[in-house]
Amino acid sequence: MENNRIFWTKDLSISFGGLVAVDHVNIDIARGEVLGLIGPNGSGKTTIFNIITGIYTPTDGDFFFEGESLLGKPPYEIARKGIARTFQISRLCLDLSVLDNVFIGMHYRQKHWLIDAVFRRDLLAREVSEARDRAFSLLSVFNKELVGLAGVPVGALPQIDRRRVEICRAMAMEPRLLLLDEPSAGMTLEEMTELMEDIRKVQEESKEISIIIVEHDMTVIRSISDRVVALNYGRKIAEGTCEEVSHNTEVREAYLGKRGIKI
Amino acid sequence: MADENQRSQTGPLKTVTVLGIEVVIYALFLALLLMPGGEILIVEVLLLLAALFYLRRNPALRTQIQELFAANARAAWIGGIAMMLLVPFFVASSPYWLFIIIIAGLFLVACLGLNLQLGSTGMVNLAPAAFYAVGAYTAGLLALGWGLPAWITLPAGAIMAGLFSAFLFIPVLKTTGHYLALVTLAFQFMVTILLDNMEWTGGPQGLKNIPLFSIAGYSFNTDINLGFIVLPAYANFYYLMLLIVAAVGIASLRIYNSWVGVTLSTIRDDEIAAQTFGVQVNRWKLIIFSLGNCFIGLAGAFYSHLVGFISPPNFAFDKSLVMVSVVILGGMDNVFGVVLGSLLLIILPEKLRVVQEYRFLIYGVVLIVMLIFRPRGLLPFKPRDFSDLVEAAKRKRAIPAGSEAAEGRA
């Protein structure tokens, strides 16, 4: 486990003014593992994602990816290391075509530059057509019809396809760590299971990928994650298999006290 | 199926149709310029509204026309370019309108720069006229002070505007959100006030007697006598303007239709998402802000060699507003939209001189109506699918590999 871990945090903390949003959290994830991150609203799950991707800088603690500290690195550098994410509220560019959105996921492989875009169209054409083939093969894993819709603005697609495009965009980065922020929002369980199978398919085809998934829905968590970490008020309150965590009294209190969800 | 469509849209008859549509639009445009009085304006505005309304009701016809032009793009371009080249011949009798068209062309160059910032990347620049001033004064001062020729002062004006924007951008980098708009707004007023008060820029009198263009001893201030027709001296400037418009326009089109264009669109739509996928947002913003202002500065430098006299009111805030309006009205991130926008917003007000006092009122009403009915501009942003580039790459691959190796060696 120790040697195999790809990502870990060390006493990760962040506070906004007086509010401690994340409080000395230690999580780690092994290569190829799927880690579920659960907790009630406002327990700091998305904040942790924002720290990992460099949008927020932690006030204390450190986090490591493949043995290297990412503390203080700007988002684009962290992305280049191989960490991709999706967002809770979809952050696709709705006016742009499906293809454009997936292209952004491949941004770091783009070799040509502004000057080339104007003067070296042949180079651009070669790069774009390769990237388009790749985008099509990714899209067809998730939904074959999406390939035909490549030129359509994402805003015209139904919610589930938007989510698929968003995951495609993240997968296009060929990440080694994928952060999924509530991918099931607005989806049925079947759709979600299908989506997770698709992700695994892509994972098998490419290299081993580790996934941290933030979820509210325990059924989803149970069906896909190897291990679960529960958060409440920014602190880690439980860790273990899904069964262990769901029987933990503190977790039960955190959930039942708030919304009465049966776990 | 797409192929079938393509085939049915080509053929000599279709080409004639495309050219016919272009000729009609061209004739209406020339009639607007050459016919005295305001009646023609009213007639044409009504015609335009009727056409727009009709096309809105018949989306099928609209797509048909679009496909027709796409399938006959070559003929459409050749026809369009020929008509552009012929403009001085038709308006030879009224040099004033030729001058206005040149001004519209300069605004187009500037607005293409602004479109890169505002339309493509979402950076609100409220000081295009100030960068226009930087270009114009740089060219004017270099020409007056050191007697430098135009082929040096034009690029110098562009580069100076680019440098100014790079410096201006440094404080903006530390902030987020709408601060760029505020900083540019401050810059706009700084520039006009400074120009008014600095002695070495001529103060409120500005710069006078800036030498007009002359290339290799040929002064642009001479009429072109072709034997059968004498073109006014402005024709010289007109053709140079066309050349610059073509260069800047092609560059803009290519940036839009490239991977860089995708990156810029993503920065415009969602900066955080762009960062998360490895885009160095600040670097791109700096580059595009400077490049856009280079275009604007180039137009400014051209302006000072066109009119020979520049003073601070030429570069006041209202000029900035006009440029911003061109981009918003024409269509954000759409080169053809910007072309349409600058033609409308520069030429129509000249036609409206009859109602001088109400010009800005009409202007404002048009903008408000536009924002209500077409909030994305006359020709809005179109999503890319890169099929043309992919086609090009396929054709390239079809050529035997040997030629590519040869090219690599060269």
PDB file of C-alpha atoms in Angstrom, chain A residues 59-227:
ATOM      1  CA  THR A  59      -3.446  27.320   4.761  1.00  0.00           C
ATOM      2  CA  ASP A  60      -1.676  24.362   6.317  1.00  0.00           C
ATOM      3  CA  GLY A  61      -0.467  20.911   5.357  1.00  0.00           C
ATOM      4  CA  ASP A  62       0.804  19.522   2.101  1.00  0.00           C
ATOM      5  CA  PHE A  63      -0.266  17.146  -0.651  1.00  0.00           C
ATOM      6  CA  PHE A  64       1.776  14.856  -2.838  1.00  0.00           C
ATOM      7  CA  PHE A  65       1.315  13.300  -6.245  1.00  0.00           C
ATOM      8  CA  GLU A  66       3.701  10.553  -7.341  1.00  0.00           C
ATOM      9  CA  GLY A  67       6.040  11.506  -4.542  1.00  0.00           C
ATOM     10  CA  GLU A  68       6.203  15.181  -5.394  1.00  0.00           C
ATOM     11  CA  SER A  69       4.653  17.995  -3.397  1.00  0.00           C
ATOM     12  CA  LEU A  70       2.166  20.046  -5.358  1.00  0.00           C
ATOM     13  CA  LEU A  71       1.858  22.735  -2.707  1.00  0.00           C
ATOM     14  CA  GLY A  72       1.631  26.211  -4.227  1.00  0.00           C
ATOM     15  CA  LYS A  73       1.685  24.986  -7.806  1.00  0.00           C
ATOM     16  CA  PRO A  74      -0.660  26.790 -10.184  1.00  0.00           C
ATOM     17  CA  PRO A  75      -3.609  24.829 -11.630  1.00  0.00           C
ATOM     18  CA  TYR A  76      -2.106  24.427 -15.105  1.00  0.00           C
ATOM     19  CA  GLU A  77       1.027  22.797 -13.701  1.00  0.00           C
ATOM     20  CA  ILE A  78      -0.981  20.417 -11.569  1.00  0.00           C
ATOM     21  CA  ALA A  79      -3.014  19.517 -14.648  1.00  0.00           C
ATOM     22  CA  ARG A  80       0.173  18.800 -16.539  1.00  0.00           C
ATOM     23  CA  LYS A  81       1.291  16.384 -13.808  1.00  0.00           C
ATOM     24  CA  GLY A  82      -1.742  14.244 -14.637  1.00  0.00           C
ATOM     25  CA  ILE A  83      -4.642  15.260 -12.404  1.00  0.00           C
ATOM     26  CA  ALA A  84      -7.968  15.880 -14.125  1.00  0.00           C
ATOM     27  CA  ARG A  85     -11.357  16.665 -12.689  1.00  0.00           C
ATOM     28  CA  THR A  86     -14.998  17.215 -13.402  1.00  0.00           C
ATOM     29  CA  PHE A  87     -17.091  19.805 -11.631  1.00  0.00           C
ATOM     30  CA  GLN A  88     -20.167  19.496  -9.465  1.00  0.00           C
ATOM     31  CA  ILE A  89     -21.925  22.139 -11.499  1.00  0.00           C
ATOM     32  CA  SER A  90     -20.888  21.352 -15.031  1.00  0.00           C
ATOM     33  CA  ARG A  91     -18.218  23.708 -16.283  1.00  0.00           C
ATOM     34  CA  LEU A  92     -18.473  22.882 -19.936  1.00  0.00           C
ATOM     35  CA  CYS A  93     -18.399  25.742 -22.381  1.00  0.00           C
ATOM     36  CA  LEU A  94     -21.974  25.578 -23.593  1.00  0.00           C
ATOM     37  CA  ASP A  95     -21.465  27.681 -26.726  1.00  0.00           C
ATOM     38  CA  LEU A  96     -18.571  25.554 -27.920  1.00  0.00           C
ATOM     39  CA  SER A  97     -18.989  22.355 -29.867  1.00  0.00           C
ATOM     40  CA  VAL A  98     -18.615  18.934 -28.272  1.00  0.00           C
ATOM     41  CA  LEU A  99     -15.321  18.552 -30.097  1.00  0.00           C
ATOM     42  CA  ASP A 100     -13.958  21.891 -28.834  1.00  0.00           C
ATOM     43  CA  ASN A 101     -14.760  20.904 -25.294  1.00  0.00           C
ATOM     44  CA  VAL A 102     -12.915  17.614 -25.584  1.00  0.00           C
ATOM     45  CA  PHE A 103     -10.028  19.419 -27.282  1.00  0.00           C
ATOM     46  CA  ILE A 104      -9.469  21.493 -24.185  1.00  0.00           C
ATOM     47  CA  GLY A 105      -8.785  18.264 -22.343  1.00  0.00           C
ATOM     48  CA  MET A 106      -5.951  17.667 -24.794  1.00  0.00           C
ATOM     49  CA  HIS A 107      -4.612  21.169 -24.393  1.00  0.00           C
ATOM     50  CA  TYR A 108      -1.285  20.088 -22.954  1.00  0.00           C
ATOM     51  CA  ARG A 109      -0.496  17.853 -25.942  1.00  0.00           C
ATOM     52  CA  GLN A 110      -0.984  20.676 -28.370  1.00  0.00           C
ATOM     53  CA  LYS A 111       2.371  21.536 -29.849  1.00  0.00           C
ATOM     54  CA  HIS A 112       1.567  24.324 -32.258  1.00  0.00           C
ATOM     55  CA  TRP A 113       1.367  27.915 -31.150  1.00  0.00           C
ATOM     56  CA  LEU A 114      -0.188  31.196 -32.167  1.00  0.00           C
ATOM     57  CA  ILE A 115       2.366  31.759 -34.936  1.00  0.00           C
ATOM     58  CA  ASP A 116       1.798  28.240 -36.265  1.00  0.00           C
ATOM     59  CA  ALA A 117      -1.960  28.757 -36.169  1.00  0.00           C
ATOM     60  CA  VAL A 118      -1.518  31.638 -38.609  1.00  0.00           C
ATOM     61  CA  PHE A 119       1.399  30.517 -40.761  1.00  0.00           C
ATOM     62  CA  ARG A 120       1.647  26.737 -40.493  1.00  0.00           C
ATOM     63  CA  ARG A 121      -1.758  25.424 -41.341  1.00  0.00           C
ATOM     64  CA  ASP A 122      -0.385  22.040 -42.462  1.00  0.00           C
ATOM     65  CA  LEU A 123       1.096  21.391 -39.036  1.00  0.00           C
ATOM     66  CA  LEU A 124      -2.153  22.475 -37.431  1.00  0.00           C
ATOM     67  CA  ALA A 125      -4.211  20.318 -39.782  1.00  0.00           C
ATOM     68  CA  ARG A 126      -2.166  17.248 -38.920  1.00  0.00           C
ATOM     69  CA  GLU A 127      -2.406  17.872 -35.188  1.00  0.00           C
ATOM     70  CA  VAL A 128      -6.104  18.661 -35.268  1.00  0.00           C
ATOM     71  CA  SER A 129      -7.015  15.607 -37.316  1.00  0.00           C
ATOM     72  CA  GLU A 130      -5.068  13.315 -34.980  1.00  0.00           C
ATOM     73  CA  ALA A 131      -6.688  14.914 -31.964  1.00  0.00           C
ATOM     74  CA  ARG A 132     -10.097  14.631 -33.570  1.00  0.00           C
ATOM     75  CA  ASP A 133      -9.637  10.909 -34.138  1.00  0.00           C
ATOM     76  CA  ARG A 134      -8.692  10.521 -30.506  1.00  0.00           C
ATOM     77  CA  ALA A 135     -11.646  12.579 -29.358  1.00  0.00           C
ATOM     78  CA  PHE A 136     -13.984  10.499 -31.503  1.00  0.00           C
ATOM     79  CA  SER A 137     -12.708   7.234 -30.107  1.00  0.00           C
ATOM     80  CA  LEU A 138     -13.134   8.567 -26.576  1.00  0.00           C
ATOM     81  CA  LEU A 139     -16.607   9.862 -27.266  1.00  0.00           C
ATOM     82  CA  SER A 140     -17.688   6.613 -28.881  1.00  0.00           C
ATOM     83  CA  VAL A 141     -16.818   4.699 -25.714  1.00  0.00           C
ATOM     84  CA  PHE A 142     -19.358   6.769 -23.837  1.00  0.00           C
ATOM     85  CA  ASN A 143     -22.001   7.245 -26.481  1.00  0.00           C
ATOM     86  CA  LYS A 144     -21.616   6.446 -30.152  1.00  0.00           C
ATOM     87  CA  GLU A 145     -24.108   9.125 -31.118  1.00  0.00           C
ATOM     88  CA  LEU A 146     -21.911  11.813 -29.635  1.00  0.00           C
ATOM     89  CA  VAL A 147     -19.470  11.377 -32.523  1.00  0.00           C
ATOM     90  CA  GLY A 148     -22.136  12.507 -34.938  1.00  0.00           C
ATOM     91  CA  LEU A 149     -22.879  15.479 -32.720  1.00  0.00           C
ATOM     92  CA  ALA A 150     -19.258  16.621 -32.528  1.00  0.00           C
ATOM     93  CA  GLY A 151     -19.986  19.954 -34.198  1.00  0.00           C
ATOM     94  CA  VAL A 152     -23.051  20.713 -32.098  1.00  0.00           C
ATOM     95  CA  PRO A 153     -22.797  23.175 -29.200  1.00  0.00           C
ATOM     96  CA  VAL A 154     -22.790  21.358 -25.880  1.00  0.00           C
ATOM     97  CA  GLY A 155     -25.637  23.568 -24.674  1.00  0.00           C
ATOM     98  CA  ALA A 156     -27.944  21.733 -27.069  1.00  0.00           C
ATOM     99  CA  LEU A 157     -27.289  18.317 -25.489  1.00  0.00           C
ATOM    100  CA  PRO A 158     -29.304  16.660 -22.711  1.00  0.00           C
ATOM    101  CA  GLN A 159     -27.862  16.637 -19.210  1.00  0.00           C
ATOM    102  CA  ILE A 160     -26.543  13.075 -19.324  1.00  0.00           C
ATOM    103  CA  ASP A 161     -24.635  13.646 -22.551  1.00  0.00           C
ATOM    104  CA  ARG A 162     -23.177  16.843 -21.144  1.00  0.00           C
ATOM    105  CA  ARG A 163     -21.837  14.861 -18.221  1.00  0.00           C
ATOM    106  CA  ARG A 164     -20.414  12.312 -20.625  1.00  0.00           C
ATOM    107  CA  VAL A 165     -18.700  15.066 -22.576  1.00  0.00           C
ATOM    108  CA  GLU A 166     -17.338  16.464 -19.347  1.00  0.00           C
ATOM    109  CA  ILE A 167     -15.873  13.109 -18.370  1.00  0.00           C
ATOM    110  CA  CYS A 168     -14.498  12.673 -21.896  1.00  0.00           C
ATOM    111  CA  ARG A 169     -12.833  16.041 -21.563  1.00  0.00           C
ATOM    112  CA  ALA A 170     -11.202  14.932 -18.324  1.00  0.00           C
ATOM    113  CA  MET A 171     -10.225  11.535 -19.771  1.00  0.00           C
ATOM    114  CA  ALA A 172      -8.739  13.233 -22.836  1.00  0.00           C
ATOM    115  CA  MET A 173      -6.013  14.511 -20.530  1.00  0.00           C
ATOM    116  CA  GLU A 174      -4.984  10.883 -19.938  1.00  0.00           C
ATOM    117  CA  PRO A 175      -4.862  11.607 -16.234  1.00  0.00           C
ATOM    118  CA  ARG A 176      -3.410   9.245 -13.671  1.00  0.00           C
ATOM    119  CA  LEU A 177      -5.670  10.708 -11.018  1.00  0.00           C
ATOM    120  CA  LEU A 178      -9.256  11.571 -11.877  1.00  0.00           C
ATOM    121  CA  LEU A 179     -11.435  13.605  -9.539  1.00  0.00           C
ATOM    122  CA  LEU A 180     -15.170  13.213 -10.095  1.00  0.00           C
ATOM    123  CA  ASP A 181     -17.302  15.743  -8.263  1.00  0.00           C
ATOM    124  CA  GLU A 182     -20.812  14.324  -7.865  1.00  0.00           C
ATOM    125  CA  PRO A 183     -21.041  12.748 -11.288  1.00  0.00           C
ATOM    126  CA  SER A 184     -24.436  11.253 -10.434  1.00  0.00           C
ATOM    127  CA  ALA A 185     -26.175  14.595  -9.931  1.00  0.00           C
ATOM    128  CA  GLY A 186     -29.219  14.617 -12.179  1.00  0.00           C
ATOM    129  CA  MET A 187     -28.758  11.013 -13.285  1.00  0.00           C
ATOM    130  CA  THR A 188     -30.537   7.781 -12.534  1.00  0.00           C
ATOM    131  CA  LEU A 189     -28.676   4.912 -10.878  1.00  0.00           C
ATOM    132  CA  GLU A 190     -28.615   2.897 -14.117  1.00  0.00           C
ATOM    133  CA  GLU A 191     -27.182   5.814 -16.024  1.00  0.00           C
ATOM    134  CA  MET A 192     -24.602   6.274 -13.311  1.00  0.00           C
ATOM    135  CA  THR A 193     -23.599   2.604 -13.305  1.00  0.00           C
ATOM    136  CA  GLU A 194     -23.331   2.725 -17.068  1.00  0.00           C
ATOM    137  CA  LEU A 195     -21.165   5.807 -16.831  1.00  0.00           C
ATOM    138  CA  MET A 196     -18.863   4.177 -14.273  1.00  0.00           C
ATOM    139  CA  GLU A 197     -18.527   1.089 -16.470  1.00  0.00           C
ATOM    140  CA  ASP A 198     -17.584   3.338 -19.343  1.00  0.00           C
ATOM    141  CA  ILE A 199     -14.954   5.014 -17.217  1.00  0.00           C
ATOM    142  CA  ARG A 200     -13.536   1.625 -16.273  1.00  0.00           C
ATOM    143  CA  LYS A 201     -13.486   0.635 -19.926  1.00  0.00           C
ATOM    144  CA  VAL A 202     -11.421   3.664 -20.776  1.00  0.00           C
ATOM    145  CA  GLN A 203      -9.267   2.996 -17.748  1.00  0.00           C
ATOM    146  CA  GLU A 204      -8.498  -0.539 -18.897  1.00  0.00           C
ATOM    147  CA  GLU A 205      -7.765   0.593 -22.415  1.00  0.00           C
ATOM    148  CA  SER A 206      -5.289   3.200 -21.317  1.00  0.00           C
ATOM    149  CA  LYS A 207      -3.156   3.052 -18.227  1.00  0.00           C
ATOM    150  CA  GLU A 208      -4.235   2.423 -14.684  1.00  0.00           C
ATOM    151  CA  ILE A 209      -6.112   5.348 -13.349  1.00  0.00           C
ATOM    152  CA  SER A 210      -6.962   6.253  -9.764  1.00  0.00           C
ATOM    153  CA  ILE A 211     -10.281   7.889  -9.111  1.00  0.00           C
ATOM    154  CA  ILE A 212     -11.528   9.953  -6.203  1.00  0.00           C
ATOM    155  CA  ILE A 213     -15.266  10.300  -6.386  1.00  0.00           C
ATOM    156  CA  VAL A 214     -17.363  12.682  -4.336  1.00  0.00           C
ATOM    157  CA  GLU A 215     -20.890  11.439  -3.865  1.00  0.00           C
ATOM    158  CA  HIS A 216     -24.038  11.927  -1.885  1.00  0.00           C
ATOM    159  CA  ASP A 217     -25.677   8.780  -3.114  1.00  0.00           C
ATOM    160  CA  MET A 218     -24.501   5.819  -1.033  1.00  0.00           C
ATOM    161  CA  THR A 219     -25.746   3.315  -3.611  1.00  0.00           C
ATOM    162  CA  VAL A 220     -23.382   4.731  -6.180  1.00  0.00           C
ATOM    163  CA  ILE A 221     -20.519   4.759  -3.699  1.00  0.00           C
ATOM    164  CA  ARG A 222     -21.216   1.185  -2.675  1.00  0.00           C
ATOM    165  CA  SER A 223     -21.271  -0.054  -6.245  1.00  0.00           C
ATOM    166  CA  ILE A 224     -18.027   1.470  -7.418  1.00  0.00           C
ATOM    167  CA  SER A 225     -15.606   2.447  -4.710  1.00  0.00           C
ATOM    168  CA  ASP A 226     -12.965   0.214  -3.160  1.00  0.00           C
ATOM    169  CA  ARG A 227     -12.663   2.344  -0.080  1.00  0.00           C
TER     170      ARG A 227
END
